[in-house]
PDB file of C-alpha atoms in Angstrom:
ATOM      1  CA  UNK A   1      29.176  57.450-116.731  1.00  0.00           C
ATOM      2  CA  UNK A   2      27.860  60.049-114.594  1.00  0.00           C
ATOM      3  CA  UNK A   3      27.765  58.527-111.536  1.00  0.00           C
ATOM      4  CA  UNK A   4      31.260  57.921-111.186  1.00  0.00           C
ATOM      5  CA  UNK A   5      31.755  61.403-111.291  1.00  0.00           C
ATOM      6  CA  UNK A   6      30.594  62.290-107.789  1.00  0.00           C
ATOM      7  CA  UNK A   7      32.201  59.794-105.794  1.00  0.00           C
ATOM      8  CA  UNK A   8      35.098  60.981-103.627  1.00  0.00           C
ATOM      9  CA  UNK A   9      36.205  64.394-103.012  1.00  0.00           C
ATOM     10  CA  UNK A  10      37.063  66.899-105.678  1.00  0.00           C
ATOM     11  CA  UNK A  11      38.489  70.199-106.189  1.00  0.00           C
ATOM     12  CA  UNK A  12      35.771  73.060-107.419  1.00  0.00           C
ATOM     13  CA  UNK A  13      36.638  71.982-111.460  1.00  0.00           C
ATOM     14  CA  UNK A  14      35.695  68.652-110.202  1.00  0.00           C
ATOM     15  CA  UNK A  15      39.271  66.532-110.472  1.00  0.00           C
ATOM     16  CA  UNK A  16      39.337  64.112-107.790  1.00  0.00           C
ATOM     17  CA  UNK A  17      41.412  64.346-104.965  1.00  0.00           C
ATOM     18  CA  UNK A  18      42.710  61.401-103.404  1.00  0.00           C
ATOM     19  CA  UNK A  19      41.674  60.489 -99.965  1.00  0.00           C
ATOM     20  CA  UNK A  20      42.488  57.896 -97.160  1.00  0.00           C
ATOM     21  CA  UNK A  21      39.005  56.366 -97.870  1.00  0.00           C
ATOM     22  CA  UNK A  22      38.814  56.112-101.137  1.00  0.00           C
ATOM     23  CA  UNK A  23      42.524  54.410-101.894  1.00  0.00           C
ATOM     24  CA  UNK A  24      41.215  50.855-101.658  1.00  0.00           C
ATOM     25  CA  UNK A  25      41.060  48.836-104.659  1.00  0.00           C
ATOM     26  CA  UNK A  26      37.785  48.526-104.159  1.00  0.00           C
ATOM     27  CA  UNK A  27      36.629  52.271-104.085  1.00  0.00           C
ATOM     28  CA  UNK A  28      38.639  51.509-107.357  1.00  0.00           C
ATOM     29  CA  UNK A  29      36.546  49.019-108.645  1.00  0.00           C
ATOM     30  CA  UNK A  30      33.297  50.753-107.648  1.00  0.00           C
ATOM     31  CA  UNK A  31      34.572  54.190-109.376  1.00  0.00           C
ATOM     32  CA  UNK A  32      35.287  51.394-112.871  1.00  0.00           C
ATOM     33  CA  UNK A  33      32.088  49.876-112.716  1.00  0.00           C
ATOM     34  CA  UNK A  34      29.849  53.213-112.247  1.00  0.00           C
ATOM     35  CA  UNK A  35      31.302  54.258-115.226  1.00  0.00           C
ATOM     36  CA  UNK A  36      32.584  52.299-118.252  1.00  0.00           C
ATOM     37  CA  UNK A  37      32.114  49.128-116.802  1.00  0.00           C
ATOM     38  CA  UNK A  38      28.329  49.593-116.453  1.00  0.00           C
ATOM     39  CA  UNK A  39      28.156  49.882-120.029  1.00  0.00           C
ATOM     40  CA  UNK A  40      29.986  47.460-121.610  1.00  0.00           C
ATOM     41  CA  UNK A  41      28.089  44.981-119.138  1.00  0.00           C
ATOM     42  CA  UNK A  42      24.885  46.133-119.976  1.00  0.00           C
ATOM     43  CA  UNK A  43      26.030  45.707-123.690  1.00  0.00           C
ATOM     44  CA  UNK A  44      26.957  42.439-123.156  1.00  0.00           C
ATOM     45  CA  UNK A  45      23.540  41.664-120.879  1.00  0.00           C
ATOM     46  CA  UNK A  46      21.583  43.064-123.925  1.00  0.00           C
ATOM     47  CA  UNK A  47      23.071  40.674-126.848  1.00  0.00           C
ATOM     48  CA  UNK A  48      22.202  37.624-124.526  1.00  0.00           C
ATOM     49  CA  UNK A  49      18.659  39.104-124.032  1.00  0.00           C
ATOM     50  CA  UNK A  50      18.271  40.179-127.781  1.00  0.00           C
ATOM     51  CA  UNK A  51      19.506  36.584-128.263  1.00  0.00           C
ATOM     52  CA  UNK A  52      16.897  34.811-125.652  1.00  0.00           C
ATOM     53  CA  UNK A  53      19.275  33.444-123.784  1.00  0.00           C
ATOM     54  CA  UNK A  54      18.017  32.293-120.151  1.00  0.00           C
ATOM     55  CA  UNK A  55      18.774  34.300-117.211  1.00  0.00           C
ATOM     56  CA  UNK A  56      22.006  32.218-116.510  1.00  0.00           C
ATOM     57  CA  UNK A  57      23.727  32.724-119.409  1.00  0.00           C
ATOM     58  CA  UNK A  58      22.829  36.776-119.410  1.00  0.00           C
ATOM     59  CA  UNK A  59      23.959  37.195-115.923  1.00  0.00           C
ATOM     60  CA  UNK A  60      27.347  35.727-117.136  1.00  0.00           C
ATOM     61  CA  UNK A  61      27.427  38.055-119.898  1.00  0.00           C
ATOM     62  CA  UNK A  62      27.273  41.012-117.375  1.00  0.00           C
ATOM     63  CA  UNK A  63      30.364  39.567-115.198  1.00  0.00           C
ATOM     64  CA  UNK A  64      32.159  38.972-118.282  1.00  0.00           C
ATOM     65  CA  UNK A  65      31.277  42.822-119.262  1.00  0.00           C
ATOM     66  CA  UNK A  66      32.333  43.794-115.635  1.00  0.00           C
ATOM     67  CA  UNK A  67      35.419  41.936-115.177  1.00  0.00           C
ATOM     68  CA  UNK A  68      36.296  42.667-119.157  1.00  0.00           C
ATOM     69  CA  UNK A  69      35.860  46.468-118.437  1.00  0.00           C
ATOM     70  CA  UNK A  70      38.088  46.587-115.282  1.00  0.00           C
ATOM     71  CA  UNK A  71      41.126  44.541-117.601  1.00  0.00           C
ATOM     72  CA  UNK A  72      40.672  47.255-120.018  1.00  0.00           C
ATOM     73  CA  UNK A  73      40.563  50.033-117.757  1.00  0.00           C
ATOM     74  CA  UNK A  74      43.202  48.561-115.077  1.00  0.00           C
ATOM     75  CA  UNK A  75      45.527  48.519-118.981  1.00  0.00           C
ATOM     76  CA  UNK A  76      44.834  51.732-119.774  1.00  0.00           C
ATOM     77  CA  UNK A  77      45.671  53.266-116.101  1.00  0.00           C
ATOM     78  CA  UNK A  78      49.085  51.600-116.448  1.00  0.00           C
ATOM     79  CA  UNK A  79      49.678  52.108-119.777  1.00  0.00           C
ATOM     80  CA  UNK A  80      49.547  56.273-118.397  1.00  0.00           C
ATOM     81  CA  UNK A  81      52.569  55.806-116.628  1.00  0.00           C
ATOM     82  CA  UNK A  82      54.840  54.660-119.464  1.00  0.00           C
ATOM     83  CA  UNK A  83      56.952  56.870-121.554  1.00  0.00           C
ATOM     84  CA  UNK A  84      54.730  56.163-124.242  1.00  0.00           C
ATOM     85  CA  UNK A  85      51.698  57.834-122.936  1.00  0.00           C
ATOM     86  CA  UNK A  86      52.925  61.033-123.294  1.00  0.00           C
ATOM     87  CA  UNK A  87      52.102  62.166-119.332  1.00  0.00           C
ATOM     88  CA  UNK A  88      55.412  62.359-118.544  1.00  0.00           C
ATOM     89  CA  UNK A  89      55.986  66.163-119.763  1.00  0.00           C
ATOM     90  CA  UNK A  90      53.899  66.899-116.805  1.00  0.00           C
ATOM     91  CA  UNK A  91      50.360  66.779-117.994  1.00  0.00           C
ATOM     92  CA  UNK A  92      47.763  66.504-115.047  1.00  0.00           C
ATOM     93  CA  UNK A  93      46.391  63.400-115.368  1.00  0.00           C
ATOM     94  CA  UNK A  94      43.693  62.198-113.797  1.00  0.00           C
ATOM     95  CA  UNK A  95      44.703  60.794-109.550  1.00  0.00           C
ATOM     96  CA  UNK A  96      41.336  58.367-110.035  1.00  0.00           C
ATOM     97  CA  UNK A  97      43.803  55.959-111.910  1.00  0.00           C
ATOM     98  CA  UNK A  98      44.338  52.680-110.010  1.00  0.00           C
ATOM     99  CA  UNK A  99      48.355  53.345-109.676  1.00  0.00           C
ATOM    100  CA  UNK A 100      47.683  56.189-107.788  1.00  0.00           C
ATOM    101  CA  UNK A 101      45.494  54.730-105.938  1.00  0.00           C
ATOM    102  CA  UNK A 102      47.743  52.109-104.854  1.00  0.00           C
ATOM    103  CA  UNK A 103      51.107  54.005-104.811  1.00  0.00           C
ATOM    104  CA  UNK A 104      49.599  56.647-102.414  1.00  0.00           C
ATOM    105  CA  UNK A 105      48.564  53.599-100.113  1.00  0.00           C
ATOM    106  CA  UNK A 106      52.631  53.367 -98.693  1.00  0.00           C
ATOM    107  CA  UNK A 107      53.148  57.175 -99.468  1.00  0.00           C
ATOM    108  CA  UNK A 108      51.496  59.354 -97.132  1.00  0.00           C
ATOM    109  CA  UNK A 109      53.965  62.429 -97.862  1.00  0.00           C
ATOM    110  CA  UNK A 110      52.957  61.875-101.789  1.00  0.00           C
ATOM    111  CA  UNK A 111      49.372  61.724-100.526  1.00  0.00           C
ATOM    112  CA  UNK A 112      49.680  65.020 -98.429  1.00  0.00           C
ATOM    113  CA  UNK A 113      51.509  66.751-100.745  1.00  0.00           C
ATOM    114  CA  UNK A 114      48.482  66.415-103.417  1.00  0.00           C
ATOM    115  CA  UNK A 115      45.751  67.072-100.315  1.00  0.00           C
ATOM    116  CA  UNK A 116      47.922  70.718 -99.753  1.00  0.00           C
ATOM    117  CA  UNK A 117      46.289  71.428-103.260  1.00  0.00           C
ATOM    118  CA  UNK A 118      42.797  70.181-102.630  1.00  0.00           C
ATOM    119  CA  UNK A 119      41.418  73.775-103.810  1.00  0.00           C
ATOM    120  CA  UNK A 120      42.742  73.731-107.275  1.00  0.00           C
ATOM    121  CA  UNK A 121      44.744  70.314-108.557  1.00  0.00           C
ATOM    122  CA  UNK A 122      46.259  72.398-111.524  1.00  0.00           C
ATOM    123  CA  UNK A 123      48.666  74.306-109.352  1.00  0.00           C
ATOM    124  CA  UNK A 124      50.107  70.775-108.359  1.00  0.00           C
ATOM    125  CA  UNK A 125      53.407  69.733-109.810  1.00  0.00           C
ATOM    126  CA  UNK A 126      51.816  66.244-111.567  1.00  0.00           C
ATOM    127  CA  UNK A 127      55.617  65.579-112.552  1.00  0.00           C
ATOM    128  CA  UNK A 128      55.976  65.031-109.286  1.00  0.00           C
ATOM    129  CA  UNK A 129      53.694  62.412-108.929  1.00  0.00           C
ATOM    130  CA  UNK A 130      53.973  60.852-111.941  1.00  0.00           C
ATOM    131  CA  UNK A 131      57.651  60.036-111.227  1.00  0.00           C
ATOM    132  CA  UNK A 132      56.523  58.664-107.742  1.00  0.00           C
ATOM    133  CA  UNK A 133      54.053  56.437-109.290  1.00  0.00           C
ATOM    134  CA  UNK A 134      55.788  55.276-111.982  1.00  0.00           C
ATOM    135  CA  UNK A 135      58.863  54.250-110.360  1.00  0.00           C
ATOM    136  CA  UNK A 136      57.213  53.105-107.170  1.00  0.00           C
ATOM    137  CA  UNK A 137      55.627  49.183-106.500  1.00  0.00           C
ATOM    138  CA  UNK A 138      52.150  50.313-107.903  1.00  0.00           C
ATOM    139  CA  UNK A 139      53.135  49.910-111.397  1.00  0.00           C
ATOM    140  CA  UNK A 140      54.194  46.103-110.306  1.00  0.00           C
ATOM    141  CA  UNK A 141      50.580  45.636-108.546  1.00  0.00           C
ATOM    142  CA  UNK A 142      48.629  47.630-111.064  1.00  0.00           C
ATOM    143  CA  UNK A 143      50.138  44.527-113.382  1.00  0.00           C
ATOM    144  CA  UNK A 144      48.575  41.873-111.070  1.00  0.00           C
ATOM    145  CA  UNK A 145      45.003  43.304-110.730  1.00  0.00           C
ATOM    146  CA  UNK A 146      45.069  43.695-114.472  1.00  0.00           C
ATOM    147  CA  UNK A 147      46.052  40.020-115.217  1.00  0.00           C
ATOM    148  CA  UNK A 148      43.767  38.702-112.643  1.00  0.00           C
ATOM    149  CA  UNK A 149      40.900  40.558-114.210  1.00  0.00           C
ATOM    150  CA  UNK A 150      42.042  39.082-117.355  1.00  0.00           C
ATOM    151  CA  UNK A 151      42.153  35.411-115.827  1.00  0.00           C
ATOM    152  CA  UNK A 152      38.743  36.201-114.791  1.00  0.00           C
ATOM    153  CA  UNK A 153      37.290  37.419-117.987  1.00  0.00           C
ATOM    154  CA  UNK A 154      38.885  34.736-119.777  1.00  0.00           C
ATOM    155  CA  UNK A 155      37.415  31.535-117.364  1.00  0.00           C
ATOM    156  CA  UNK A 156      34.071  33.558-117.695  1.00  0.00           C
ATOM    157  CA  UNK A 157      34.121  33.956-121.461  1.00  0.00           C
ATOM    158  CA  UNK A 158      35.189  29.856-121.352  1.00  0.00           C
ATOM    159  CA  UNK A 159      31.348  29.027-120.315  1.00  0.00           C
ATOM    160  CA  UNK A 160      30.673  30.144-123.748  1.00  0.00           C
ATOM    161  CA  UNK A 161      32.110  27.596-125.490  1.00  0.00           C
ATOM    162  CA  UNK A 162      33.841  28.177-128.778  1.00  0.00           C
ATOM    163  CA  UNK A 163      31.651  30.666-130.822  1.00  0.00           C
ATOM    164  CA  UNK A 164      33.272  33.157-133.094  1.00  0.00           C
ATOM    165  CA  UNK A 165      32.356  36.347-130.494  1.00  0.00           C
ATOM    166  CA  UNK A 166      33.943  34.416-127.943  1.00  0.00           C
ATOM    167  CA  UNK A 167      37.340  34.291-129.946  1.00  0.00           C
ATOM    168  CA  UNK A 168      37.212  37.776-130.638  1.00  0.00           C
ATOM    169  CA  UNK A 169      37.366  38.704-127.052  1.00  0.00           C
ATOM    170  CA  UNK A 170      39.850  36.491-126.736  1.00  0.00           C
ATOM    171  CA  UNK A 171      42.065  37.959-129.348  1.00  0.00           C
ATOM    172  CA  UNK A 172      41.049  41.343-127.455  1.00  0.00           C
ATOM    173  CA  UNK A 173      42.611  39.771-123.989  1.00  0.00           C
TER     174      UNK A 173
END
């Protein structure tokens, strides 16, 4: 988890600040993978080697962690910007998430306004960008990237076959 911690720039209580060069999906994806995603694909890696499986079958078990971790996370990031999440009284929230990342690819004024606080993000108004974000396209493409990593979790987990851990990631997806 750690190393996903240092990427990018950050204020001195170590929030991220967005940046031109690290909007990109993947600068998303790298940020996902350094830290939950290396995990549950290691986990996954490790039941196929506890379970002698050859080399094949445990390097598919570490995509399927990867591209199982980014559905969850790409979820979760959305799921921030609904009214159920609770962010919407104003709460900072992490501007790591992948619709940020994406909104502040067509807003440069949203993108300034958060770089103007690049020396402490808690001053910023994250009402601001939450409403931004949440009503903007992002929300819309935040969607897509999570259902394709879906798609791609799900034809992955289909080289399983039918065992009972692969239905219970399906029932997960």
């Amino acid at each position: 988890f750690t190393q996903a911690e240092f990427l990018g720039q950050q204020d001195p209580q170590g929030r991220v600040v967005p940046t031109n060069d690290n909007l990109s999906v993947d600068s998303w994806v790298t940020r996902a993978r350094l830290g939950s995603g290396s995990l549950l694909s290691a986990g996954c890696h490790g039941v196929m080697l506890l379970a002698k499986h050859e080399e094949e079958k445990q390097k598919l078990a570490r995509d399927l962690g990867h591209s199982l971790a980014l559905a969850i996370r790409a979820h979760d990031e959305k799921i921030m910007f609904t009214e159920e999440s609770g962010v919407t009284s104003g709460a900072p929230f992490s501007l790591a998430t992948l619709p940020v990342h994406l909104h502040l690819q067509h807003d440069a004024d949203l993108l300034s306004y958060i770089q103007g606080f690049s020396d402490d993000l808690s001053k910023m108004n994250y009402r601001k960008v939450y409403d931004a974000v949440s009503s903007g396209p992002a929300m819309k493409n935040t969607s897509e990237l999570c259902e394709k990593y879906v798609d791609q979790s799900l034809s992955q987990l289909s080289q399983f076959g039918n065992t009972d851990g692969a239905d219970a990631i399906e029932k997960i997806l």
